[in-house]
Tab-separated table of C-alpha atoms and ligand atoms in Angstrom:
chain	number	residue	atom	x	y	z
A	3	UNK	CA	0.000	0.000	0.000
A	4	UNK	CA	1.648	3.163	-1.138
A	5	UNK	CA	1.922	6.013	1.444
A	6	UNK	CA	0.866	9.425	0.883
A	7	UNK	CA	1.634	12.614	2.050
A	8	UNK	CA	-1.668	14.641	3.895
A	9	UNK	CA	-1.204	17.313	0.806
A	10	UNK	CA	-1.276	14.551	-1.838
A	11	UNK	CA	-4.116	12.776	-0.187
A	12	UNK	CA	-5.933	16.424	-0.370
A	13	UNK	CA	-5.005	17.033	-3.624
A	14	UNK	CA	-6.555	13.528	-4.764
A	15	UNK	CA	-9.652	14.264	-2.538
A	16	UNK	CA	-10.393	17.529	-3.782
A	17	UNK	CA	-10.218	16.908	-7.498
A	18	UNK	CA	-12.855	13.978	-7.142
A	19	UNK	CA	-15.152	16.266	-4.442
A	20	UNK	CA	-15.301	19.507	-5.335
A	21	UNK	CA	-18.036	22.053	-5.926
A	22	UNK	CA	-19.198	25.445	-4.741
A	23	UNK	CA	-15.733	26.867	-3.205
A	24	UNK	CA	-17.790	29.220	0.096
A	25	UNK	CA	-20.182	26.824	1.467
A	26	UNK	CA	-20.410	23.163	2.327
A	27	UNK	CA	-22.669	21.394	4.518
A	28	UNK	CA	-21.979	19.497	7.920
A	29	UNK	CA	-23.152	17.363	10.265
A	30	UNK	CA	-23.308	16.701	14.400
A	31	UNK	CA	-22.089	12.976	14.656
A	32	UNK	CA	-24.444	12.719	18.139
A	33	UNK	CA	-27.499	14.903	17.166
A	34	UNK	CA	-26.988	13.937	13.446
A	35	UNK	CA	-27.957	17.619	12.978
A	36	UNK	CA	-27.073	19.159	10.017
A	37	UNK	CA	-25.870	22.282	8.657
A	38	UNK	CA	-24.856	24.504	6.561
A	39	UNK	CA	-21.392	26.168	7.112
A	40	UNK	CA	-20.764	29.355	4.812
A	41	UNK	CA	-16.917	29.699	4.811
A	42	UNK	CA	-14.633	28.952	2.150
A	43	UNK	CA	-13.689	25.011	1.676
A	44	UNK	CA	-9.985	25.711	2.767
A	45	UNK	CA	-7.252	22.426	2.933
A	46	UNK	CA	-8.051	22.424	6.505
A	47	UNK	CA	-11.922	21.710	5.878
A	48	UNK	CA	-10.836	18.651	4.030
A	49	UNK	CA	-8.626	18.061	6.344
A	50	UNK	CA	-10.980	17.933	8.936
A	51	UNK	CA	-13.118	15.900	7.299
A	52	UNK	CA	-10.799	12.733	6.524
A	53	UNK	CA	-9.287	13.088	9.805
A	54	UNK	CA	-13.049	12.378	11.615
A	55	UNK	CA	-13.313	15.682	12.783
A	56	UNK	CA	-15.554	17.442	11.488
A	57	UNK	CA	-17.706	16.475	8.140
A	58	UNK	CA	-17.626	17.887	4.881
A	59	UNK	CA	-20.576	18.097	2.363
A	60	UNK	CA	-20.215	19.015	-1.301
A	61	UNK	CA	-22.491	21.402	-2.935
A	62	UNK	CA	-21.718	19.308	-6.061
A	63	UNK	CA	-23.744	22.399	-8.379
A	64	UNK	CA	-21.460	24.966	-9.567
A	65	UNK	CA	-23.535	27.399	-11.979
A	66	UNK	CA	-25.219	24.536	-14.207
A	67	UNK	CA	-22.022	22.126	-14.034
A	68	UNK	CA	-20.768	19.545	-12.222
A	69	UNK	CA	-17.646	17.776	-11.189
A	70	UNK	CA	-19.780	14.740	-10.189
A	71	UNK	CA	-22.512	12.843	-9.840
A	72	UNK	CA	-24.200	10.927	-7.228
A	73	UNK	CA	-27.446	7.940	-7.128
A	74	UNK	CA	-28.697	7.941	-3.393
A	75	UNK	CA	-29.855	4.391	-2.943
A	76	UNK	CA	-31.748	4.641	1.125
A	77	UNK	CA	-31.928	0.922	1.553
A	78	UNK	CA	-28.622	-1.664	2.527
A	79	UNK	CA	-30.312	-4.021	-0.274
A	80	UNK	CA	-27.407	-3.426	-2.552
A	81	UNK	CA	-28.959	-5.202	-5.873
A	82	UNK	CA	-30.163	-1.622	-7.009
A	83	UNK	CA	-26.666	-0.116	-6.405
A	84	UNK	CA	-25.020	-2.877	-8.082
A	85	UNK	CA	-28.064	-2.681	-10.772
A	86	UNK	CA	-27.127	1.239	-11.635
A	87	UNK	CA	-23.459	0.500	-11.763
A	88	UNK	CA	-23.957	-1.965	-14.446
A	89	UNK	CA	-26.353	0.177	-15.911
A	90	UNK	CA	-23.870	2.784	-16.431
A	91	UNK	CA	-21.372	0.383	-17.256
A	92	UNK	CA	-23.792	-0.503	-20.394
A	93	UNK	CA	-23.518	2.926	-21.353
A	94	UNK	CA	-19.786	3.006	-21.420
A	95	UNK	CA	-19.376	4.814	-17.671
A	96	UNK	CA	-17.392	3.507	-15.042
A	97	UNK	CA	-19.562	3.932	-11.668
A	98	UNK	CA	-18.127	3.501	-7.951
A	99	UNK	CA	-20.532	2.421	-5.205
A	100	UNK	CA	-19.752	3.746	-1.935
A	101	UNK	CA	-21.262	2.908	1.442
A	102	UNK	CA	-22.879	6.159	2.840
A	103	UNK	CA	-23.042	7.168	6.172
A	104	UNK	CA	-25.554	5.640	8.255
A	105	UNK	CA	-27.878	2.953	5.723
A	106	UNK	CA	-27.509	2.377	2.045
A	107	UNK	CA	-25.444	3.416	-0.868
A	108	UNK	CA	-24.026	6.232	-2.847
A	109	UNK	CA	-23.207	5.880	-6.457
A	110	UNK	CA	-20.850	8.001	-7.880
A	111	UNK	CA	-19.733	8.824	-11.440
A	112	UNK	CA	-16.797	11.167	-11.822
A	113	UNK	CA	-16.247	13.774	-14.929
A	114	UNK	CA	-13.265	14.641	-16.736
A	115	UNK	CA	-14.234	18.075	-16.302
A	116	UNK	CA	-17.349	20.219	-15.342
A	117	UNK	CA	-19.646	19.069	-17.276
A	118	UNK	CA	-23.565	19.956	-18.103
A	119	UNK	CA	-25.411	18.979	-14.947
A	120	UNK	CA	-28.440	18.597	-16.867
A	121	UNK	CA	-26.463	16.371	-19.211
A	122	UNK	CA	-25.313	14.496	-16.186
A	123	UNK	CA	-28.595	13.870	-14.371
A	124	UNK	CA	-30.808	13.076	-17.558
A	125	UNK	CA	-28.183	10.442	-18.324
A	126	UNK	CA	-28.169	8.807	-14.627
A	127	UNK	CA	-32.271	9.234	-14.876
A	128	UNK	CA	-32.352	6.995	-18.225
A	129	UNK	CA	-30.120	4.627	-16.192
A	130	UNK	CA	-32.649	4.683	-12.975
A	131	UNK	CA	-35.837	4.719	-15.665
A	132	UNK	CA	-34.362	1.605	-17.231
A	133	UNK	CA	-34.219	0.347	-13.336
A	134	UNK	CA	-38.011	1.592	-13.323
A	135	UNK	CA	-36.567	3.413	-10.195
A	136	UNK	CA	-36.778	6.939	-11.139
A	137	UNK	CA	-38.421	8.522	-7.765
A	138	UNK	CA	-34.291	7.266	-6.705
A	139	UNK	CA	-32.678	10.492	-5.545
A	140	UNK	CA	-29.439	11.781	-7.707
A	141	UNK	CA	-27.225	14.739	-6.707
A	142	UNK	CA	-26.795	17.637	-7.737
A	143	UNK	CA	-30.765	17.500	-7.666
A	144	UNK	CA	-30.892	20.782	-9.745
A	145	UNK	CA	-29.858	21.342	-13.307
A	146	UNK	CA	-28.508	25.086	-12.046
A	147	UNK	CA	-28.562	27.323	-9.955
A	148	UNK	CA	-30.376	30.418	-10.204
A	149	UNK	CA	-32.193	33.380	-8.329
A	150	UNK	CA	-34.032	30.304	-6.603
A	151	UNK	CA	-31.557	28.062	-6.395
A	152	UNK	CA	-28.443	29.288	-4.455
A	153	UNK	CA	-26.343	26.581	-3.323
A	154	UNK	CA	-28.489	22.945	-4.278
A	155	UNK	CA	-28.370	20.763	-1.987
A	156	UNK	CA	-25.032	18.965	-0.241
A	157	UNK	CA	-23.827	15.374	-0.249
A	158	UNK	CA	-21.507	14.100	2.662
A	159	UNK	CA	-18.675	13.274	0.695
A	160	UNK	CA	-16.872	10.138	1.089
A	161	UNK	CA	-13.965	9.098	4.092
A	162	UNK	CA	-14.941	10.579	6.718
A	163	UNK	CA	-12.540	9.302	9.019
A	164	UNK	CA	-14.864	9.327	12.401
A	165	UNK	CA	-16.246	5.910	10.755
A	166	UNK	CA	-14.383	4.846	7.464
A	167	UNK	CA	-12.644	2.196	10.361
A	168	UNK	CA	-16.692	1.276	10.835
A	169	UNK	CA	-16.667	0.500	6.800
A	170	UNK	CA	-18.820	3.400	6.566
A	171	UNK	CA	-18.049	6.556	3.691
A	172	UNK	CA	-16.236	4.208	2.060
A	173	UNK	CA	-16.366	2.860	-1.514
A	174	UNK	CA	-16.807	-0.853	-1.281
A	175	UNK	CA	-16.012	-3.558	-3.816
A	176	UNK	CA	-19.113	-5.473	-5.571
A	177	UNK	CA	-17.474	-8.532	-6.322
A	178	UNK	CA	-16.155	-9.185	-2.662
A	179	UNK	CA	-19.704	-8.972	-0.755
A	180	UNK	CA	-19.082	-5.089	-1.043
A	181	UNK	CA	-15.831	-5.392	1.668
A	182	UNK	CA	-14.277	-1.969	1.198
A	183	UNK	CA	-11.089	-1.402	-0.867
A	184	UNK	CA	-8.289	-1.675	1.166
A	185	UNK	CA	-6.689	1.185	-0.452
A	186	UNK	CA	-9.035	4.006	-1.009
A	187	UNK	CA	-6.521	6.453	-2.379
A	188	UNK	CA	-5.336	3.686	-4.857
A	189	UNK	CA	-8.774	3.209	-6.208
A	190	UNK	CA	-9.099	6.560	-6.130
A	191	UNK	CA	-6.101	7.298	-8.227
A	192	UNK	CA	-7.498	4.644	-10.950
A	193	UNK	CA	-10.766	5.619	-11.304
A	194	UNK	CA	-12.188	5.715	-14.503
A	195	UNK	CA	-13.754	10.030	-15.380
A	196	UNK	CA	-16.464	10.211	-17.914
A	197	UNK	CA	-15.950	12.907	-20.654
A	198	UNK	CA	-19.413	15.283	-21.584
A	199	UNK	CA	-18.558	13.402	-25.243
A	200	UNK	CA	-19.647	10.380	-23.630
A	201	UNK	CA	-22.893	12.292	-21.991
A	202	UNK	CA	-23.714	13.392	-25.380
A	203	UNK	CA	-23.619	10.588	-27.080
A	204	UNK	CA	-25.989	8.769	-24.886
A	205	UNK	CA	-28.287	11.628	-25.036
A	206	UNK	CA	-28.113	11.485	-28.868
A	207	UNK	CA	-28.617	7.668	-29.181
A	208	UNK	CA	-31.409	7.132	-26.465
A	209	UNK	CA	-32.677	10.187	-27.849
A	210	UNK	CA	-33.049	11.670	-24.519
A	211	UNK	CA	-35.406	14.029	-23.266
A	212	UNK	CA	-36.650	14.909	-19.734
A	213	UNK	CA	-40.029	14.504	-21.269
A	214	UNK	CA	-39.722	10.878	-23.268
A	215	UNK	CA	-38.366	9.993	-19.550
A	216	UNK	CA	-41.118	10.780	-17.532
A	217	UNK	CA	-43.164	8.757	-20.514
A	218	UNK	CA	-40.767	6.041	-20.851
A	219	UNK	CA	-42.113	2.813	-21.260
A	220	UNK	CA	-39.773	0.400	-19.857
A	221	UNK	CA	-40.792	-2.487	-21.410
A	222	UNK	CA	-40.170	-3.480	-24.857
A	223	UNK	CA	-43.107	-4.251	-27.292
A	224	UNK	CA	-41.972	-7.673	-28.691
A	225	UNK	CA	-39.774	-10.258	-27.530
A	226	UNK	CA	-36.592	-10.862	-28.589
A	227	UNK	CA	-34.234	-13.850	-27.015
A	228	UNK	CA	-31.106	-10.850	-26.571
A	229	UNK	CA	-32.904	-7.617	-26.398
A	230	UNK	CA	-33.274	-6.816	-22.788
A	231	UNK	CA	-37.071	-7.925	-21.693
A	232	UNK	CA	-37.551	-5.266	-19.208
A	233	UNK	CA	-35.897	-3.334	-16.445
A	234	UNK	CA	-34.561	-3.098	-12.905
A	235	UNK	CA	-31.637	-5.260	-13.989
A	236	UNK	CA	-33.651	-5.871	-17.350
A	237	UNK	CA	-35.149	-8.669	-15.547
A	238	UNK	CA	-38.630	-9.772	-16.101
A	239	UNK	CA	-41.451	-9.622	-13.358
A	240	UNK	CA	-41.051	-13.086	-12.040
A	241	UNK	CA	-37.191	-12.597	-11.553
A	242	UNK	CA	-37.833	-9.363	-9.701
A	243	UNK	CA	-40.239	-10.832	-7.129
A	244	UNK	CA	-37.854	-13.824	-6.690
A	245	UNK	CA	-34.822	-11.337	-6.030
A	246	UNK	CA	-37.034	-8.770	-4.135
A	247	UNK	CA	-38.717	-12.206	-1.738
A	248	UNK	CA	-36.851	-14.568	-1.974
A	249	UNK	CA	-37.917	-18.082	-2.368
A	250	UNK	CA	-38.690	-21.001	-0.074
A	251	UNK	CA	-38.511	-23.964	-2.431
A	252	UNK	CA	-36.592	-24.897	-5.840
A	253	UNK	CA	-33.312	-22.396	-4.784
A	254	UNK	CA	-30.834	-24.417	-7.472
A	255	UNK	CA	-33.333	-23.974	-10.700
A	256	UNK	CA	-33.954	-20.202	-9.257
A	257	UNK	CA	-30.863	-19.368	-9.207
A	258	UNK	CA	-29.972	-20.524	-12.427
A	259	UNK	CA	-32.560	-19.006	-13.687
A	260	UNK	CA	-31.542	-15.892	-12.136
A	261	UNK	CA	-28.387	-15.786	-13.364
A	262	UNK	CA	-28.792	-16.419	-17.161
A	263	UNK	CA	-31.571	-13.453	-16.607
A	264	UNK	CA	-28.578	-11.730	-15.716
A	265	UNK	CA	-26.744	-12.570	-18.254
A	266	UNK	CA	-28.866	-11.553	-21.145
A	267	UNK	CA	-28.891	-8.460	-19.405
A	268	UNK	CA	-25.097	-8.124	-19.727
A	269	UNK	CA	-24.455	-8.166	-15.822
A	270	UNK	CA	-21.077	-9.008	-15.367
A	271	UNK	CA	-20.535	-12.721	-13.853
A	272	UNK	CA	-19.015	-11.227	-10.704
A	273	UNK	CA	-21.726	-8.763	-10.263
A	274	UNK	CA	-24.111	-11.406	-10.630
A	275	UNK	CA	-22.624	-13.704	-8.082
A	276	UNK	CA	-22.677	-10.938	-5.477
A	277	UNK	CA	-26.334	-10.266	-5.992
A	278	UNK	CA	-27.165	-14.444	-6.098
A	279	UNK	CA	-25.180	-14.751	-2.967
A	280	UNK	CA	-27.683	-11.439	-1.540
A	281	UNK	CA	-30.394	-13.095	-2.665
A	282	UNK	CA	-29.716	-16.640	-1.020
A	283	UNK	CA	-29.894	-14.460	2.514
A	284	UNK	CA	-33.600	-13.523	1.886
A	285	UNK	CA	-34.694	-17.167	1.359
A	286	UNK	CA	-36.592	-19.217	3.535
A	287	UNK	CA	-36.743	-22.673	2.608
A	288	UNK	CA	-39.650	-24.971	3.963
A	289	UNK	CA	-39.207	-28.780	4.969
A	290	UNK	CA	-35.885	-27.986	7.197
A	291	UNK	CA	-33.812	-27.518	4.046
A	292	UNK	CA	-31.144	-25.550	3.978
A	293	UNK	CA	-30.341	-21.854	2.255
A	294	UNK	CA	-28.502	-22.903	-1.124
A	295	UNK	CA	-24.849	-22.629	-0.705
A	296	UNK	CA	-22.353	-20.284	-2.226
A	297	UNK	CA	-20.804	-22.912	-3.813
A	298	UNK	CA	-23.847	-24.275	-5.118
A	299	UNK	CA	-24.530	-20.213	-6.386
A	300	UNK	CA	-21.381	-20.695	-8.274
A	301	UNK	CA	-21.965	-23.958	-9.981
A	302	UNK	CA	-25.405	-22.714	-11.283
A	303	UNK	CA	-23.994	-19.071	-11.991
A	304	UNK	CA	-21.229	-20.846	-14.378
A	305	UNK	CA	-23.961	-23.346	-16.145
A	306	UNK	CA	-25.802	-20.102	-16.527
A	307	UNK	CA	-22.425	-18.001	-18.073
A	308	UNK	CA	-20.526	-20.875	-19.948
A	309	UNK	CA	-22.949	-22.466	-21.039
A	310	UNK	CA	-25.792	-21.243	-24.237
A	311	UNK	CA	-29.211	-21.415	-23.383
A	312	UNK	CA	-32.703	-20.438	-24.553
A	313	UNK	CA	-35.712	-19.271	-23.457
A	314	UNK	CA	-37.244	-18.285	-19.659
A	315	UNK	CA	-38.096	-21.272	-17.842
A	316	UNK	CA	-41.473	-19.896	-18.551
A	317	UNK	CA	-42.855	-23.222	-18.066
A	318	UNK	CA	-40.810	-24.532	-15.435
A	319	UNK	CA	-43.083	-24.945	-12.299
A	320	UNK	CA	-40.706	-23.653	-10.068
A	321	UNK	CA	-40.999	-20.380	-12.204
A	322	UNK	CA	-44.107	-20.651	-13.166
A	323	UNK	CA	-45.745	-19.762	-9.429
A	324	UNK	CA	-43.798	-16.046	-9.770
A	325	UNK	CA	-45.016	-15.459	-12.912
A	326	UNK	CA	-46.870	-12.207	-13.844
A	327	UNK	CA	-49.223	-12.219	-16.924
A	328	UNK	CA	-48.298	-8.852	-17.776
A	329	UNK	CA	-44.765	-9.596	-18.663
A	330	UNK	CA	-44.352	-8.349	-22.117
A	331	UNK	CA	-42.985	-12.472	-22.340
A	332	UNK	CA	-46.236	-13.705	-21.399
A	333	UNK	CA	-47.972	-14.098	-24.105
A	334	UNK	CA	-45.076	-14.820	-26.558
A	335	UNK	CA	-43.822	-17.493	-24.258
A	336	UNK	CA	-47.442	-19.197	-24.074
A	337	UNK	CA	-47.078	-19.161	-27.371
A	338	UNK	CA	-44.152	-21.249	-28.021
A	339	UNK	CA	-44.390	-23.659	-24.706
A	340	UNK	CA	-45.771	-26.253	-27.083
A	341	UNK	CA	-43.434	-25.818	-29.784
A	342	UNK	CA	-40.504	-26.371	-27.530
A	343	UNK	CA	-38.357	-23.438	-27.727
A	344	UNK	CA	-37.993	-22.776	-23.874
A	345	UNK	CA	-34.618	-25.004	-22.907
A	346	UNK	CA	-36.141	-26.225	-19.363
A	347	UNK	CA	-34.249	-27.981	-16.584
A	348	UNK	CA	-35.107	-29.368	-13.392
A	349	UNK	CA	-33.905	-29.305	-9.938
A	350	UNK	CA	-32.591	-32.926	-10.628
A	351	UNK	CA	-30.949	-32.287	-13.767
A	352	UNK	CA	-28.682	-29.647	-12.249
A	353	UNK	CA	-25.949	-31.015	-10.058
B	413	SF4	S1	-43.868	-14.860	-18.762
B	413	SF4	FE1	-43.887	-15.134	-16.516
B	413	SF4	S2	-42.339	-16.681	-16.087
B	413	SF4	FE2	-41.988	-15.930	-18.198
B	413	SF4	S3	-40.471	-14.306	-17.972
B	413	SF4	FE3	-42.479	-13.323	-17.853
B	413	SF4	S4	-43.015	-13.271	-15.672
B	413	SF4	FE4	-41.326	-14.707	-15.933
């Protein structure tokens, strides 16, 4: 682990978390009571900050650009985190999940430069509307300031020491049950900045509108075996409910299913596994059996990666019970059940 000096350590900090230079925004670590401090955000403010002693929160809005951006994800379920990070992945953006303060997740994408906050938040919008999550908070909440809009609104920014030792304000790795990186500043120093080129072209391509957002229809008219079916992980209902409830019978078909869902939806294996082995903790299985193993996760997770296969499981009975007859699949699927197309397995054919 390389060591840093307190003014390189600043340096790195400030070029990631920066904003509007007169103001930031604190909090009491007993009351929890925050505030706003109007003074200028001085080495020593930072200072202060990653040595736990006082926090510091970035107005992220500086006229109508920003430095960076921020998802607020409220709940410690961390499928939706990991869900917008591969979201923005798909769009070419390297996102960086960080465990917030108290409960849940921030996820941050870093800019090159300043660039168009309006840009930046229609862009993480489309990614949360293809999550059907769009009521999902993102800083800066504003596209700019104006006569109404002073300062936006602040986001504790990441490493406070008072609890990064507690795992908390600290960005946390996906693909090791989100255990923090053991060298912040060396992730730091690597992480990937998004250009405004990349902004625009997503705008231009998903032809992009606040408007055509709000309206957005999620999910696609027709089915197609490698189009992405619907959203929140591009998964269709019945996944959803079995991610979101977890399931009491039929775990090793589930999760198979599960994860070639995922993989049509171009979740990366290891982000996969973490979200299988999340899911496992949620079910309940009947009849004294056991939660499925993480081995067992992995040896469905690699049939589901290595291996080519077709169809839904539409008409596997172990799907079947989840199933929603609004899926835009429904119909097409009932369609073909009879004609074979749907590559079923059962619990005892996977071992
Ligand atoms: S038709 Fe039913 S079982 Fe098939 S993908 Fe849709 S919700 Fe799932």
């Amino acid at each position: 682990m390389a060591k840093r000096t307190t003014a390189e350590k600043i340096r790195i900090f400030r070029s990631f978390f920066t904003g509007l230079k007169n103001v930031y925004g604190t909090y009491d670590t007993k009351t929890g009571r925050v505030r706003q401090v109007k003074e200028p955000v001085t080495d020593d403010v930072l200072l202060a900050h990653l040595a736990g002693k006082q926090s510091y929160g970035v107005y992220l809005l500086t006229g109508d650009k920003t430095n960076a951006l921020a998802v607020d994800f409220d709940d410690d379920e961390l499928c939706l985190p990991i869900a917008f990070q591969a979201g923005a992945r798909r769009y070419g953006m390297s996102a960086y999940i960080e465990r917030s303060k108290a409960k849940g997740y921030h996820v941050w994408i870093f800019f090159e430069k300043p660039v168009s906050a309006r840009k930046a938040r229609l862009v993480a919008r489309k990614i949360l509307a293809d999550m059907e999550k769009l009521e999902i908070e993102i800083f800066p909440k504003q596209d700019s300031l104006d006569s109404e809009v002073s300062y936006g609104n602040f986001i504790n920014a990441p490493l406070f020491g008072a609890i990064v030792l507690k795992g908390r304000t600290v960005f946390v790795d996906p693909a090791e049950q989100t255990k923090p990186y053991p060298d912040q500043w060396e992730l730091l120093e690597r992480m990937q900045r998004v250009p405004e080129v990349r902004l625009d072209a997503i705008i231009t391509s998903c032809k992009l509108t606040e408007q055509n957002l709000i309206n957005e229809k999620p999910i696609p008219e027709k089915h197609s075996e490698t189009k992405n079916e619907a959203s929140y992980f591009g998964l269709p209902p019945c996944a959803r409910k079995m991610l979101d409830e977890g399931v009491s019978s039929n775990q090793r078909v589930i999760c198979f299913r599960l994860a070639i869902h995922f993989k049509r939806s171009g979740i990366p294996y290891d982000l996969a596994l973490v979200t299988l082995k999340a899911w496992a903790l949620k079910n309940h299985p009947t009849n004294d059996k056991r939660i499925i193993t993480e081995s067992e996760i992995e040896t469905q997770a690699k049939y589901a990666y290595t291996r080519s296969y077709r169809g839904f499981g539409c008409e596997d009975p172990a799907i079947a019970a989840y199933c929603d007859s609004n899926c835009p699949v429904y119909s097409h699927t009932k369609s073909v059940f009879s004609s074979g197309v749907c590559n079923n397995r059962t619990e005892d054919e996977i071992s």
